[in-house]
CSV table of C-alpha atoms in Angstrom, one decimal:
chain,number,residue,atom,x,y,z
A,485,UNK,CA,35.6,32.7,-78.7
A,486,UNK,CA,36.7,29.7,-80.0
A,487,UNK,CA,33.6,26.7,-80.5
A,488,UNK,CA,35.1,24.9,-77.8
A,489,UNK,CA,35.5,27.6,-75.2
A,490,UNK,CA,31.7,28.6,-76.4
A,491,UNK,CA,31.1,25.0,-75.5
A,492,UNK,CA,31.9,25.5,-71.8
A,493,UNK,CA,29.1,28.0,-71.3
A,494,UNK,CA,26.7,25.3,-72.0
A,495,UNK,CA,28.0,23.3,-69.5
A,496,UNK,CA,25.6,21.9,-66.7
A,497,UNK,CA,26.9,23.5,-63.4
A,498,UNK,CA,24.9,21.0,-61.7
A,499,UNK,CA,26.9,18.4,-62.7
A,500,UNK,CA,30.0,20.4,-62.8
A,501,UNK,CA,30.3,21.2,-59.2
A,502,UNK,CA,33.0,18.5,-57.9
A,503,UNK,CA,31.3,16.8,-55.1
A,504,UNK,CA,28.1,16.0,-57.1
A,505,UNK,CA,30.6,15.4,-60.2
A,506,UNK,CA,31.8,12.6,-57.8
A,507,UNK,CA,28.4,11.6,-56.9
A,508,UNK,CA,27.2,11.0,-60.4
A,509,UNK,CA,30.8,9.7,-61.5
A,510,UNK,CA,29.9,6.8,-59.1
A,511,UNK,CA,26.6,6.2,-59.9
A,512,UNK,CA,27.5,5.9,-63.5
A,513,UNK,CA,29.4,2.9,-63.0
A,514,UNK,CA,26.9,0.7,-60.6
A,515,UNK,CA,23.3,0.1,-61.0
A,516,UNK,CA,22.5,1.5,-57.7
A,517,UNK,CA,25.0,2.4,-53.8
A,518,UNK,CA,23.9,3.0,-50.8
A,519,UNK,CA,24.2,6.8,-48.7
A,520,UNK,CA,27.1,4.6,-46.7
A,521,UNK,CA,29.6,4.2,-50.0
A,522,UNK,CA,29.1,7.2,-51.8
A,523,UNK,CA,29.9,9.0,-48.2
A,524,UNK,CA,32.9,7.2,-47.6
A,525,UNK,CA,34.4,7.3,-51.6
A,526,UNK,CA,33.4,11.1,-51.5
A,527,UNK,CA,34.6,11.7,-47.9
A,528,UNK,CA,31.6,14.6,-47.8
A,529,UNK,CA,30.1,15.1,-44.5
A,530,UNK,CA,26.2,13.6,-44.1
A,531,UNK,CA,25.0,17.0,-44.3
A,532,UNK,CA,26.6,18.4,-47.5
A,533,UNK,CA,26.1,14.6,-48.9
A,534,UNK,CA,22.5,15.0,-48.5
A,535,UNK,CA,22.1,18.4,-49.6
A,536,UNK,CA,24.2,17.4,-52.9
A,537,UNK,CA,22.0,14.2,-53.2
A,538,UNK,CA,19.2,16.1,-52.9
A,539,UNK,CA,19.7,19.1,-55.6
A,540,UNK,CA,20.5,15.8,-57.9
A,541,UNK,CA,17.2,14.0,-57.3
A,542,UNK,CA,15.7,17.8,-57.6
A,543,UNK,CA,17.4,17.3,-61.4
A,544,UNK,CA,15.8,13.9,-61.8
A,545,UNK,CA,19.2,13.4,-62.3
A,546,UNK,CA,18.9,9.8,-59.5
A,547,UNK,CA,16.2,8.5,-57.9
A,548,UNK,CA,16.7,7.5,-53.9
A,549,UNK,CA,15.0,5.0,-52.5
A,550,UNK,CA,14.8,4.5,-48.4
A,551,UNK,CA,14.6,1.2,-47.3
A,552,UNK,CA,16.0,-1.3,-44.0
A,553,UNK,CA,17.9,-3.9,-43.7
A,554,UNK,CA,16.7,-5.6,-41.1
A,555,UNK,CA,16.2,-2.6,-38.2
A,556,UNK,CA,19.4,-0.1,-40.0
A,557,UNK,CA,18.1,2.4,-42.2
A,558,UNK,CA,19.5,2.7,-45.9
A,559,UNK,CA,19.2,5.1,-48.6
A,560,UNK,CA,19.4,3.9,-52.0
A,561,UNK,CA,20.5,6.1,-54.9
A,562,UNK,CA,20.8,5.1,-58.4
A,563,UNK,CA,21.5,7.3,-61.6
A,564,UNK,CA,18.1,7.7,-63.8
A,565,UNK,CA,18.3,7.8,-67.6
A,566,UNK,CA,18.6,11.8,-67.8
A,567,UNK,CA,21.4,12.1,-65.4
A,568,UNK,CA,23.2,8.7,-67.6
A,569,UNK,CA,22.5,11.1,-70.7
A,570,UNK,CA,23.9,14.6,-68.8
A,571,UNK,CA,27.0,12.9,-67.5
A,572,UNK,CA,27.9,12.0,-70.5
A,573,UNK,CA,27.0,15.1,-72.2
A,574,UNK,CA,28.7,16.6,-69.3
A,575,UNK,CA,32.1,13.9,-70.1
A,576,UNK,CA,31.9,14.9,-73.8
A,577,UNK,CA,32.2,18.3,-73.6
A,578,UNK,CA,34.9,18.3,-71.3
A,579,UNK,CA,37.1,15.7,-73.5
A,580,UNK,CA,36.4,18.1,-76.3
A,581,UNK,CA,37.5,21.0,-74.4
A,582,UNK,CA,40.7,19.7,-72.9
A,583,UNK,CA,41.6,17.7,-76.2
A,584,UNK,CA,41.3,20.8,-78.1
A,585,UNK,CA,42.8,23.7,-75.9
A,586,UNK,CA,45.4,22.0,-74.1
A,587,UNK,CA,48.6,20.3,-74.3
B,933,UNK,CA,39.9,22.4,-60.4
B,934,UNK,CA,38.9,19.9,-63.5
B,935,UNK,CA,42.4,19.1,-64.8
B,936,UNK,CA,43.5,17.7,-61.8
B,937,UNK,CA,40.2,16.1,-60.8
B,938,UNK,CA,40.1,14.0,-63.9
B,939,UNK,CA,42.5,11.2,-62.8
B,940,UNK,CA,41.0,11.3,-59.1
B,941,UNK,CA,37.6,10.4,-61.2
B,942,UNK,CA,39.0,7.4,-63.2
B,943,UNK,CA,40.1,6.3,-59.7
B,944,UNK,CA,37.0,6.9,-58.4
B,945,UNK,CA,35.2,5.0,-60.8
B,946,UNK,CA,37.8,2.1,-60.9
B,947,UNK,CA,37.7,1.4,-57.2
B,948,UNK,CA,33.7,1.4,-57.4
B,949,UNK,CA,33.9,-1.3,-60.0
B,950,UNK,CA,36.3,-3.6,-58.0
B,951,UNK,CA,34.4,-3.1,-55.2
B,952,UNK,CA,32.8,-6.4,-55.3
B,953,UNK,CA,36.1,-7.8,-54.8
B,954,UNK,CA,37.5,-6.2,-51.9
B,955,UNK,CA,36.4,-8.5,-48.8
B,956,UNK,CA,38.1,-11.3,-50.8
B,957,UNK,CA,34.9,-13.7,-50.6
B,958,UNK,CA,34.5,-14.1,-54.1
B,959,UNK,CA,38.3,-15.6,-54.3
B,960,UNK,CA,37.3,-17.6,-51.0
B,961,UNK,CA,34.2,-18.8,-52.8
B,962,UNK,CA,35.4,-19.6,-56.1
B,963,UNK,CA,38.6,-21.5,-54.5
B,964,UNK,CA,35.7,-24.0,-53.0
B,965,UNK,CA,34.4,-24.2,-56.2
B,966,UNK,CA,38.3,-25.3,-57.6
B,967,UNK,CA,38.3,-27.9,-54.7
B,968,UNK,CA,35.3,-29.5,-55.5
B,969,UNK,CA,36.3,-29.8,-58.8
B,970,UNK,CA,39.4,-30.8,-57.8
B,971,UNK,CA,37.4,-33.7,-55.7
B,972,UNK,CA,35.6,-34.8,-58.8
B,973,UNK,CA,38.6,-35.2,-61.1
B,974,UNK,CA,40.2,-37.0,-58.2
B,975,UNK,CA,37.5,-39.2,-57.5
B,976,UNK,CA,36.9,-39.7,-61.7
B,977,UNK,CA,40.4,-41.6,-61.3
B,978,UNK,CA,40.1,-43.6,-58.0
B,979,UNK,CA,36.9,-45.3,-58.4
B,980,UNK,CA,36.2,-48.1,-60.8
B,981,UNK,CA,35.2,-47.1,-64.3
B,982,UNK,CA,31.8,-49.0,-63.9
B,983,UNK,CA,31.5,-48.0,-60.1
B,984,UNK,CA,28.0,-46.7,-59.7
B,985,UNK,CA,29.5,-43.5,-57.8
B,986,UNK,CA,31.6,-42.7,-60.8
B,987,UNK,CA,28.6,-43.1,-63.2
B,988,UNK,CA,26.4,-40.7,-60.9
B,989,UNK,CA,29.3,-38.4,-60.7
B,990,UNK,CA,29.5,-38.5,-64.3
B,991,UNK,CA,26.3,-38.1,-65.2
B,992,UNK,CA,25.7,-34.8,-62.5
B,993,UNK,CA,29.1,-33.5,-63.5
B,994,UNK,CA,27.1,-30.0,-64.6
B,995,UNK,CA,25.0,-30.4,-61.8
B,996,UNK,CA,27.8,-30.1,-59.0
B,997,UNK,CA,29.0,-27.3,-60.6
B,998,UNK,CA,25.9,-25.2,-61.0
B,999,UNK,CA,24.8,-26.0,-57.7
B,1000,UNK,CA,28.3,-25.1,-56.3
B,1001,UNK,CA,28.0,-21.8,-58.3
B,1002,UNK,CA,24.7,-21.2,-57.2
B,1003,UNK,CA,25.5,-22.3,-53.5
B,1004,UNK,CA,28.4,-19.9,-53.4
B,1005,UNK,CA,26.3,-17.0,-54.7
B,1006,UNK,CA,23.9,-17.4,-51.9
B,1007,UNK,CA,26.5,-17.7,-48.8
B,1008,UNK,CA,29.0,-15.1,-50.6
B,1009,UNK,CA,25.7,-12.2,-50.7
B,1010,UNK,CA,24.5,-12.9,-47.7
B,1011,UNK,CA,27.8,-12.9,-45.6
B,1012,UNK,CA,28.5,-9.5,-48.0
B,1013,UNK,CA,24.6,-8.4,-46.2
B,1014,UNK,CA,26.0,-9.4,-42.7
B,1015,UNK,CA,29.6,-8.4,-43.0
B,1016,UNK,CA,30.5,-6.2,-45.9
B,1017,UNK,CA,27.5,-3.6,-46.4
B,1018,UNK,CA,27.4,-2.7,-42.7
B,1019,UNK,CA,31.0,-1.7,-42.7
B,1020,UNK,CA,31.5,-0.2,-46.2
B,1021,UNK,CA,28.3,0.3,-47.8
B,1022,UNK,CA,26.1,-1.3,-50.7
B,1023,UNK,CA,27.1,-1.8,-53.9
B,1024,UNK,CA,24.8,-3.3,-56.6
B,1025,UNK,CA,26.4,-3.5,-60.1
B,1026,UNK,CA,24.3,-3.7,-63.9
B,1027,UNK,CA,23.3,-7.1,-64.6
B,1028,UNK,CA,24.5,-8.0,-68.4
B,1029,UNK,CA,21.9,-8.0,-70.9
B,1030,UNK,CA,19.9,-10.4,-72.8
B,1031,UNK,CA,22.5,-9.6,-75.8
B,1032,UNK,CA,25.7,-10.0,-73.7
B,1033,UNK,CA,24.1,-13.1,-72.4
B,1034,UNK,CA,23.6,-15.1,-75.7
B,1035,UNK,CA,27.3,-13.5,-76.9
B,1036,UNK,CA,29.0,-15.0,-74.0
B,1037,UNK,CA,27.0,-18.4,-74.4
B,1038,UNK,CA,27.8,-18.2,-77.9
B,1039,UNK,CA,31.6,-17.4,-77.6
B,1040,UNK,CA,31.9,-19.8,-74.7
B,1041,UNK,CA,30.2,-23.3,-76.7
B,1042,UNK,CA,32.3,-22.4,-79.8
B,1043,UNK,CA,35.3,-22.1,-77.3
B,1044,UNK,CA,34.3,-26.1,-76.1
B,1045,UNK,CA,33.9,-26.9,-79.3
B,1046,UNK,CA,36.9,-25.8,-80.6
B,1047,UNK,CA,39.0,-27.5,-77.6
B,1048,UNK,CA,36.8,-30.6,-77.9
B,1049,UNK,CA,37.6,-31.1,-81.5
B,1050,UNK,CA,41.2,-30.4,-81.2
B,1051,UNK,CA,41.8,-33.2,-78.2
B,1052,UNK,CA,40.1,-35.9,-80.8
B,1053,UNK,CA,42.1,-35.1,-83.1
B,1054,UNK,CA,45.2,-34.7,-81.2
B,1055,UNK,CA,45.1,-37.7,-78.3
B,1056,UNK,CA,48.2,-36.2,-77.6
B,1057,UNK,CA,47.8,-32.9,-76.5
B,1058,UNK,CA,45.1,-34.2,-73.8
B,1059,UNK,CA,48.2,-34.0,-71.5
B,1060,UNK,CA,48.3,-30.0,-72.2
B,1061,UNK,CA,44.8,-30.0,-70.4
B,1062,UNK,CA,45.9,-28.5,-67.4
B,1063,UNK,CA,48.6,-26.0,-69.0
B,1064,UNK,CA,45.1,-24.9,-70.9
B,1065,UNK,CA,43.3,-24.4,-68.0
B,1066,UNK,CA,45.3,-22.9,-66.3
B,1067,UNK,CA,46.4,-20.7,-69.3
B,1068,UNK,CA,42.4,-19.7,-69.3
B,1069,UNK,CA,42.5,-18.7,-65.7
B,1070,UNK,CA,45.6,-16.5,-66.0
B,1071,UNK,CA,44.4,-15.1,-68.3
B,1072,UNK,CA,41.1,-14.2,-67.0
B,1073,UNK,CA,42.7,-13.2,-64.0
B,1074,UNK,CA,45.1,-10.7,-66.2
B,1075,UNK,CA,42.3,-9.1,-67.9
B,1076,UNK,CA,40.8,-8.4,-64.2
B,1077,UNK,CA,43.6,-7.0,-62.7
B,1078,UNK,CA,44.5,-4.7,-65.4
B,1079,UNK,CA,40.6,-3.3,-66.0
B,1080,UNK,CA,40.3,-3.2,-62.1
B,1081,UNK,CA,43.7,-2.6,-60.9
B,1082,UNK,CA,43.8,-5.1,-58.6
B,1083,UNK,CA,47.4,-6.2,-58.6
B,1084,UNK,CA,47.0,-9.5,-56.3
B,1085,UNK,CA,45.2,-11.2,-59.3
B,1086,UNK,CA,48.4,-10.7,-61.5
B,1087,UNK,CA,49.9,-13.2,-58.6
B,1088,UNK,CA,46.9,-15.7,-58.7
B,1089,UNK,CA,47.7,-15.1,-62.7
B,1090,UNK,CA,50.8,-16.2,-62.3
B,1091,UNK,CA,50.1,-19.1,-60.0
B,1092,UNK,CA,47.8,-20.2,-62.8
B,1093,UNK,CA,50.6,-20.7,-65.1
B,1094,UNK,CA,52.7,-22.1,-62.9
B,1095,UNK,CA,50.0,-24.8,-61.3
B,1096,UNK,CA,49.1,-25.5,-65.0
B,1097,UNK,CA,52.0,-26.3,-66.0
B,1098,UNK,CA,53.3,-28.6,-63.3
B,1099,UNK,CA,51.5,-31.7,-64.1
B,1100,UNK,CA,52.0,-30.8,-67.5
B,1101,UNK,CA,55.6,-30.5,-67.8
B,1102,UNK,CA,55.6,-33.6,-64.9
B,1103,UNK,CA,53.9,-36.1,-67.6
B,1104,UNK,CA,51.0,-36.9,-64.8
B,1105,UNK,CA,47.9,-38.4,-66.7
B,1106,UNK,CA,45.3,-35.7,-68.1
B,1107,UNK,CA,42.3,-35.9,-65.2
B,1108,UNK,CA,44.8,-36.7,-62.5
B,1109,UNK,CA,46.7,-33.6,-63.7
B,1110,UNK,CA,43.0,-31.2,-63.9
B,1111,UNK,CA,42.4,-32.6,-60.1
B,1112,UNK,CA,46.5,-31.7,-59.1
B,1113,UNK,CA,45.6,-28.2,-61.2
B,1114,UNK,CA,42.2,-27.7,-59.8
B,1115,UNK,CA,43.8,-28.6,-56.0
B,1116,UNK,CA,46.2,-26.2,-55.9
B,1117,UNK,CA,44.7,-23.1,-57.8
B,1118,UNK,CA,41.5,-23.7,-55.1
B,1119,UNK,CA,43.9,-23.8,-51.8
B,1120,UNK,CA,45.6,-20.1,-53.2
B,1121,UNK,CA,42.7,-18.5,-53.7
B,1122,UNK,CA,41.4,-19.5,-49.8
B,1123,UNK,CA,44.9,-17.6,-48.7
B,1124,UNK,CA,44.8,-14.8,-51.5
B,1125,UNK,CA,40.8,-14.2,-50.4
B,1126,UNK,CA,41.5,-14.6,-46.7
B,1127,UNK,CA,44.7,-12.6,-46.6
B,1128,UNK,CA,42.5,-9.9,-47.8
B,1129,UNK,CA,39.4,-10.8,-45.9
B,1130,UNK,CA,41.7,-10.1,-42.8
B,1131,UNK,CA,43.1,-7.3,-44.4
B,1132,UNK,CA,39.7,-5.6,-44.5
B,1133,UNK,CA,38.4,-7.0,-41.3
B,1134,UNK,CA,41.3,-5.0,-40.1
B,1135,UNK,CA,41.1,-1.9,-41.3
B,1136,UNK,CA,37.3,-1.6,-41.5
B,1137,UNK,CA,34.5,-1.0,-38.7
B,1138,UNK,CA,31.2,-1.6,-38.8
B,1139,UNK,CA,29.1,1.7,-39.6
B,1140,UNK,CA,25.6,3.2,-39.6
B,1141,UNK,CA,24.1,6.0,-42.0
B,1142,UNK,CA,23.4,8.1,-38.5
């Protein structure tokens, strides 16, 4: 095996799995969205959103916050340092990959 | 599954960063701040030098403009709270930095200084004021619309240019010409904003998370 095929066994299937891949790819570029946005960018349904947002803040890879404004509920997610670092871990190896094995 | 997800990303992440801008209250809110500029340059040349109006509007010049950016900020959020969030969702995006803070101060007083030295020692190219500002804005507005891919600020780009360059190329005297600049960049931002205001209105519906 080539290093950079090697490299794709290391890579974190949490963050690999599309729908959370789209979760985090969001987060990465705010400082915080609500459950509302990331539903309607992703297009998941609430249930699988919430399951996926869940096995992330399992991670400590975000950090949700529930709140209201005024008497609607809304859920606050934002990207902690570790999921920052894991994404782009997670971008790197990918680039490599793709750079290196395909045309 | 990754090859062809990799562009849907980019997307992904593109339309996340312009999301601030797709209500169009930002371009309704900075077009008020244009008119009242406008207003000020306007008024700079109808009243008497020695007026006590003009010598107040003088002297609060920075004033009126930080508390029509601050006003603005306050109406534009909280309409965003009322109108925007319930419909769309909440988007909060990274403050800049102390560092990027000081860089931009810095950049933007050598900028100032720069233009403030070259109109002394060129009285002449005063009358390419409001080519220059509107050069600025078209600029700014490029820059935006590329990074974001918002293609209706390549229009207000262009409008830039061309409002700059009317009283320019029309020989109008240098404030009269800002306030002419200033008056017509503000009015096509209210109908670039509310076009897409509408736009959205239309083709959005208030939601809840439930």
């Amino acid at each position: 095996l080539s290093d950079e095929l090697r490299s794709l066994t290391d890579i974190d299937r949490l963050i690999h799995e599309p729908a959370r891949l789209m979760i985090v790819a969001i987060l990465y570029t705010v400082e915080s969205a609500d459950f509302l946005y990331i539903k309607r960018e992703t297009q998941l349904t609430k249930g699988n959103l919430s399951s996926h947002l869940s096995r992330l803040e399992d991670a400590g890879y975000i950090e949700i916050e529930k709140t209201y404004q005024g008497k609607v509920p809304l859920t606050i997610c934002h990207l902690t340092e570790t999921g920052r670092q894991a994404f782009e871990t997670y971008r790197d190896q990918i680039k490599s990959f793709v750079d290196h094995t395909l045309d | 599954m990754m090859m062809t997800m990799d562009p849907d990303l980019k997307e992904l992440q593109k339309r996340t960063k312009r999301y601030w801008y797709t209500d169009g209250l930002h371009e309704i809110a900075f077009g008020f701040i244009c008119v009242v500029l406008s207003l000020y340059f306007l008024a700079q040349v109808l009243l008497p030098l020695d007026s006590l109006l003009a010598n107040l509007l003088t002297a609060g010049f920075v004033l009126l403009v930080l508390g029509s950016a601050f006003l603005t900020r306050w109406i534009v959020t909280a309409i965003k709270e009322r109108l925007t969030y319930p419909r769309t969702g909440y988007v909060s995006y990274a403050k800049p930095g102390a560092r990027q803070n000081w860089l931009a101060a810095i950049l933007g007083l050598l900028f100032a200084t720069l233009l403030v030295a070259f109109f002394a020692t060129h009285p002449a190219s005063l009358a390419w004021m409001s080519a220059a500002s509107g050069l600025v804005f078209a600029a700014v507005w490029a820059v935006l619309a590329n990074r974001l891919g918002l293609s209706r600020f390549y229009l207000l780009a262009g409008a830039a240019l061309i409002f700059g360059a009317i009283p320019t190329l029309t020989g109008m005297q240098e404030i009269l010409g800002l306030a002419t600049f200033y008056g017509l960049i503000g009015p096509a931002m209210f109908v670039s904003g509310g076009l897409t205001l509408k736009s959205y209105l239309e083709n959005t519906q208030p939601a809840t998370e439930d």
